[in-house]
Structures are given as C-alpha cells and as structure tokens.
Short mmCIF file of C-alpha atoms in Angstrom, two decimals:
data_model
loop_
_atom_site.label_atom_id
_atom_site.label_comp_id
_atom_site.label_asym_id
_atom_site.label_seq_id
_atom_site.Cartn_x
_atom_site.Cartn_y
_atom_site.Cartn_z
CA GLY E 1 0.42 -0.03 0.26
CA ALA E 2 0.65 3.69 -0.18
CA VAL E 3 2.06 4.05 -3.20
CA VAL E 4 2.49 7.39 -4.82
CA SER E 5 2.71 7.94 -8.74
CA GLN E 6 4.12 10.93 -10.54
CA HIS E 7 3.69 11.61 -14.88
CA PRO E 8 5.68 12.12 -16.44
CA SER E 9 8.80 10.65 -14.79
CA ARG E 10 11.16 12.74 -17.36
CA VAL E 11 10.17 15.59 -20.00
CA ILE E 12 12.25 18.09 -22.17
CA CYS E 13 10.94 20.99 -23.56
CA LYS E 14 11.60 24.04 -24.92
CA SER E 15 12.39 27.20 -23.39
CA GLY E 16 8.90 29.40 -22.68
CA THR E 17 6.67 26.43 -22.70
CA SER E 18 4.84 25.26 -19.76
CA VAL E 19 4.97 21.70 -18.38
CA LYS E 20 2.33 19.88 -15.73
CA ILE E 21 3.32 17.49 -13.12
CA GLU E 22 1.01 14.97 -11.91
CA CYS E 23 0.95 13.42 -8.58
CA ARG E 24 -1.15 10.54 -7.44
CA SER E 25 -2.01 8.84 -4.51
CA LEU E 26 -3.23 5.21 -5.64
CA ASP E 27 -3.97 3.47 -2.93
CA PHE E 28 -5.45 6.10 -0.55
CA GLN E 29 -6.59 9.63 0.05
CA ALA E 30 -4.34 12.32 0.84
CA THR E 31 -5.14 15.29 2.22
CA THR E 32 -1.70 17.10 2.20
CA MET E 33 1.00 16.58 -0.70
CA PHE E 34 4.04 18.16 -0.96
CA TRP E 35 6.36 19.46 -3.87
CA TYR E 36 10.22 19.24 -3.57
CA ARG E 37 13.05 19.76 -5.95
CA GLN E 38 16.32 18.72 -6.09
CA PHE E 39 19.29 20.12 -7.74
CA PRO E 40 22.04 17.48 -8.74
CA LYS E 41 23.75 16.04 -5.79
CA LYS E 42 21.78 18.51 -3.42
CA SER E 43 19.47 18.06 -0.82
CA LEU E 44 15.56 18.47 -1.57
CA MET E 45 14.15 21.41 -0.94
CA LEU E 46 10.83 21.86 -0.12
CA MET E 47 8.46 24.15 -2.72
CA ALA E 48 4.77 24.16 -1.43
CA THR E 49 2.56 22.35 0.64
CA SER E 50 -0.62 21.29 -1.32
CA ASN E 51 -3.64 21.29 0.90
CA GLU E 52 -6.94 19.82 -1.18
CA GLY E 53 -9.30 22.34 -1.97
CA SER E 54 -7.27 24.93 -0.75
CA LYS E 55 -4.57 27.16 -1.81
CA ALA E 56 -0.73 25.88 -1.97
CA THR E 57 1.47 27.04 0.99
CA TYR E 58 4.56 28.29 -0.85
CA GLU E 59 8.01 28.03 0.70
CA GLN E 60 10.18 31.41 1.10
CA GLY E 61 11.58 31.96 -2.16
CA VAL E 62 9.30 29.79 -4.45
CA GLU E 63 7.36 32.11 -6.95
CA LYS E 64 3.25 31.18 -6.98
CA ASP E 65 3.33 32.23 -10.41
CA LYS E 66 5.97 30.63 -11.77
CA PHE E 67 5.23 27.12 -10.22
CA LEU E 68 1.28 26.47 -10.11
CA ILE E 69 -0.08 23.97 -7.65
CA ASN E 70 -3.41 22.65 -8.00
CA HIS E 71 -4.57 20.14 -5.18
CA ALA E 72 -8.42 18.99 -7.02
CA SER E 73 -9.10 15.92 -5.14
CA LEU E 74 -7.83 13.80 -2.36
CA THR E 75 -5.66 11.64 -5.25
CA LEU E 76 -4.30 13.97 -6.97
CA SER E 77 -2.01 17.17 -6.71
CA THR E 78 -0.64 19.16 -10.38
CA LEU E 79 2.82 21.27 -10.45
CA THR E 80 3.00 23.29 -13.33
CA VAL E 81 6.04 25.19 -14.31
CA THR E 82 5.25 28.14 -16.13
CA SER E 83 7.33 29.53 -18.87
CA ALA E 84 9.89 27.36 -18.18
CA HIS E 85 13.72 28.06 -18.60
CA PRO E 86 16.90 25.88 -18.52
CA GLU E 87 17.43 27.40 -14.57
CA ASP E 88 13.89 25.35 -14.02
CA SER E 89 15.45 22.14 -15.18
CA SER E 90 15.62 20.09 -11.63
CA PHE E 91 14.14 16.68 -10.25
CA TYR E 92 10.92 17.56 -9.28
CA ILE E 93 9.32 15.00 -6.21
CA CYS E 94 6.13 14.82 -4.64
CA SER E 95 5.24 13.11 -1.89
CA ALA E 96 1.71 12.43 -0.17
CA GLN E 97 0.26 11.94 3.05
CA ALA E 98 -2.28 9.73 4.47
CA GLU E 99 -4.72 11.24 6.15
CA ASP E 100 -4.79 8.64 9.17
CA THR E 101 -1.15 8.54 9.54
CA SER E 102 -0.08 9.63 12.78
CA TYR E 103 3.72 9.50 12.10
CA ASN E 104 3.82 12.41 9.88
CA GLU E 105 4.93 9.66 7.21
CA GLN E 106 5.32 10.86 3.81
CA PHE E 107 5.02 8.79 0.90
CA PHE E 108 7.21 10.01 -2.02
CA GLY E 109 6.85 9.78 -5.82
CA PRO E 110 9.53 8.15 -7.95
CA GLY E 111 9.93 11.87 -9.55
CA THR E 112 9.81 13.72 -12.65
CA ARG E 113 13.10 14.74 -14.52
CA LEU E 114 12.54 18.19 -15.87
CA THR E 115 14.89 19.60 -18.81
CA VAL E 116 14.28 22.76 -20.28
CA LEU E 117 16.23 23.39 -23.68
CA ALA B 1 13.13 25.96 12.95
CA GLN B 2 14.55 23.03 12.14
CA LYS B 3 17.96 22.21 10.97
CA VAL B 4 19.40 18.83 9.97
CA THR B 5 23.16 18.36 9.20
CA GLN B 6 25.05 15.23 7.63
CA ALA B 7 28.69 16.81 7.57
CA GLN B 8 29.49 13.90 5.52
CA THR B 9 29.36 14.92 2.14
CA GLU B 10 30.86 11.64 0.78
CA ILE B 11 32.12 8.35 2.13
CA SER B 12 33.90 5.63 0.14
CA VAL B 13 34.51 1.98 1.80
CA VAL B 14 35.20 -1.31 0.70
CA GLU B 15 32.81 -3.89 0.33
CA LYS B 16 32.06 -5.83 3.64
CA GLU B 17 33.29 -2.87 5.58
CA ASP B 18 31.14 -1.17 8.47
CA VAL B 19 30.28 2.34 7.73
CA THR B 20 28.27 4.96 9.77
CA LEU B 21 26.61 7.89 8.44
CA ASP B 22 26.39 10.99 10.46
CA CYS B 23 23.05 13.04 11.41
CA VAL B 24 22.91 16.02 14.01
CA TYR B 25 19.38 17.66 13.82
CA GLU B 26 18.11 21.29 15.38
CA THR B 27 14.26 21.47 16.61
CA ARG B 28 12.78 23.57 19.01
CA ASP B 29 9.81 20.74 19.03
CA THR B 30 9.43 18.28 21.71
CA THR B 31 7.68 16.15 19.59
CA TYR B 32 9.09 15.40 16.69
CA TYR B 33 10.19 12.13 14.28
CA LEU B 34 13.42 11.40 12.46
CA PHE B 35 13.80 9.41 9.12
CA TRP B 36 16.37 8.08 7.07
CA TYR B 37 15.71 7.60 2.92
CA LYS B 38 18.05 6.03 0.83
CA GLN B 39 18.29 7.62 -3.12
CA PRO B 40 19.51 5.45 -5.30
CA PRO B 41 21.18 6.10 -8.72
CA SER B 42 17.15 6.08 -10.39
CA GLY B 43 16.02 9.04 -7.93
CA GLU B 44 13.42 7.54 -5.71
CA LEU B 45 13.25 7.68 -2.04
CA VAL B 46 13.39 4.60 -0.39
CA PHE B 47 11.91 4.84 3.11
CA LEU B 48 14.54 3.18 6.10
CA ILE B 49 13.25 3.92 9.36
CA ARG B 50 10.96 6.47 10.95
CA ARG B 51 11.91 7.15 14.76
CA ASN B 52 9.53 9.14 17.23
CA SER B 53 11.32 11.64 19.77
CA PHE B 54 10.22 9.81 22.53
CA ASP B 55 11.63 6.68 21.26
CA GLU B 56 15.23 6.30 21.87
CA GLN B 57 15.78 2.66 21.69
CA ASN B 58 18.44 1.56 19.14
CA GLU B 59 17.18 -0.32 16.13
CA ILE B 60 18.52 -3.08 14.03
CA SER B 61 17.14 -4.23 11.02
CA GLY B 62 19.18 -7.16 9.04
CA ARG B 63 22.65 -4.83 8.05
CA TYR B 64 21.13 -1.82 9.22
CA SER B 65 21.14 -0.35 12.70
CA TRP B 66 19.96 3.03 13.99
CA ASN B 67 21.61 5.08 17.15
CA PHE B 68 19.44 7.72 18.33
CA GLN B 69 20.76 9.58 21.03
CA LYS B 70 18.64 13.03 22.38
CA SER B 71 21.46 14.18 24.29
CA THR B 72 23.34 14.67 21.81
CA SER B 73 20.73 15.66 19.27
CA SER B 74 21.92 12.81 16.79
CA PHE B 75 20.67 9.86 14.78
CA ASN B 76 23.37 7.97 13.17
CA PHE B 77 22.82 5.31 10.87
CA THR B 78 25.27 2.35 10.57
CA ILE B 79 25.83 -0.42 7.77
CA THR B 80 27.29 -3.57 8.85
CA ALA B 81 29.00 -5.68 6.12
CA SER B 82 28.67 -3.10 3.32
CA GLN B 83 27.38 -4.44 0.00
CA VAL B 84 27.65 -2.61 -3.45
CA VAL B 85 24.15 -2.67 -3.76
CA ASP B 86 24.05 -0.25 -0.71
CA SER B 87 26.02 2.82 -3.10
CA ALA B 88 23.59 5.64 -2.75
CA VAL B 89 23.12 9.12 -1.55
CA TYR B 90 21.25 8.38 2.17
CA PHE B 91 19.26 11.62 3.70
CA CYS B 92 18.00 12.25 7.10
CA ALA B 93 14.99 14.13 7.75
CA LEU B 94 13.53 15.83 10.53
CA SER B 95 9.39 16.23 10.66
CA GLY B 96 8.47 18.57 13.84
CA PHE B 97 5.43 20.54 14.54
CA THR B 98 6.36 23.93 14.57
CA GLY B 99 5.32 26.87 12.22
CA GLY B 100 4.70 24.32 9.08
CA GLY B 101 3.01 21.50 10.22
CA ASN B 102 3.95 18.14 9.17
CA LYS B 103 7.01 19.40 6.97
CA LEU B 104 10.21 17.18 6.38
CA THR B 105 13.58 19.18 6.93
CA PHE B 106 16.06 17.34 5.29
CA GLY B 107 19.79 17.22 5.65
CA THR B 108 22.16 17.53 2.81
CA GLY B 109 22.72 13.87 2.04
CA THR B 110 25.67 11.35 2.28
CA GLN B 111 27.10 9.66 -0.94
CA LEU B 112 27.99 6.47 -0.04
CA LYS B 113 30.30 4.48 -2.59
CA VAL B 114 30.95 1.06 -1.90
CA GLU B 115 33.54 -0.68 -4.06
CA LEU B 116 34.70 -3.99 -4.54
#
C-alpha cells in the first residue's frame, strides 16, 4: 500500500513552454501533498505544501506564479511550471501524506526529471 | 527553525566494511520524528526508518542499525558488512510540529560509495 505515482517521469521541453507534472496517491487519500525540488547532488528543498480544496502554501523564495499547484482531489495534485527556462531544469519529487497517519509519514513519488532546452 | 546536518558529503568504503553515516538535528519541538531515506541513482526515495522523539531505543534491521541519542541530538545510521548495492545517497530528515505543520526538513545527504 501507500503508493504514489508521478507523471511524466521525464520531460524535455523548449524554453518558454509550460509543463504539468501530476502526482497521484494510488491507494489512499491524501489531504496534504508536498512538492520538492532537487538539484544535482543536492538535497530536497520543499517548494510548497498542497492542501486539497485550498490554495497551496509556498516556501519563501518560491514563485507562486511560476510554479502553479492545484490539489483538486484527495488523490491528485499537479505542479505546472509556467514559461519554463533552463534554470528550471531539475528533479521534482512529490509526496503524499495519508489522512490517518500518526507518524507524519510522507510517501514519495518516483520523481520527474525536467530538462528545459 | 529546524535543521538537519549531515557533515559527511561523501564516504567511500570497500565491500564488507562497516560504515556509519552521521546525522545531527536541531529543533525546538518536543515531539518530532526522524527519518532516514536512501536515494539510489534512479532517484526514487526509499524509506528506511522512522523514529519518534520519545523512543530512544536503538534499532537493528538486518545489516542496518540506528543509534538515536537525544542528548546529543544525533540519529546515526550504521551499515554493517556493506555491499555494492548499498551505494546511494542517504538522507536524514526531521519532521516537527512548529510553524509549518508536518514539513520534512532534509539534510544535505551523504553519498556512499561501496567498492569491490
């Protein structure tokens, strides 16, 4: 149980285009999902906390208009990188927190590698 | 604010050696959780262990063991008789309850290379 999927796993796009990344909890409902960004050989940095039915909470320094997050249902959150530029190239990882967890445990997706040309 | 420090950026060992990965944390929360994750080259995070702040018992799982010392705010991870398949980046993480709910704060990771 507790499987989280991400789609696509890898995407290459041209500069100026927008890219949407989906994060799904496959076998549980997730009130809260998190989006992380990881640069090569670096740690995971939390970008935003996504709550179902409400606006995402962004971490300091993360552009809300650049990284649009939508958590439309208890099993799906999307991250849209708008007008992508080469500096947006990164590994994006989502996680989902099960409603009944008492351990603050987040279940991680496999990640999406974005390359902007 | 929460902080996790993994001072070892990279460790190289020869197969069958024991290796300990250090993790030191800072938090103002009295209740918190500590985690270790493994990230192989594929990128997917693999959950290894969760420990809550009230449970200072050390834990052993096969070749893996964890030493939680609240007095020194450390949560170290030891791999016994390392194998090439253990080569990966290992992250220590902390989740508390202060001003941010359940957010995970990750350390910078330790790259472990196990060679034949």
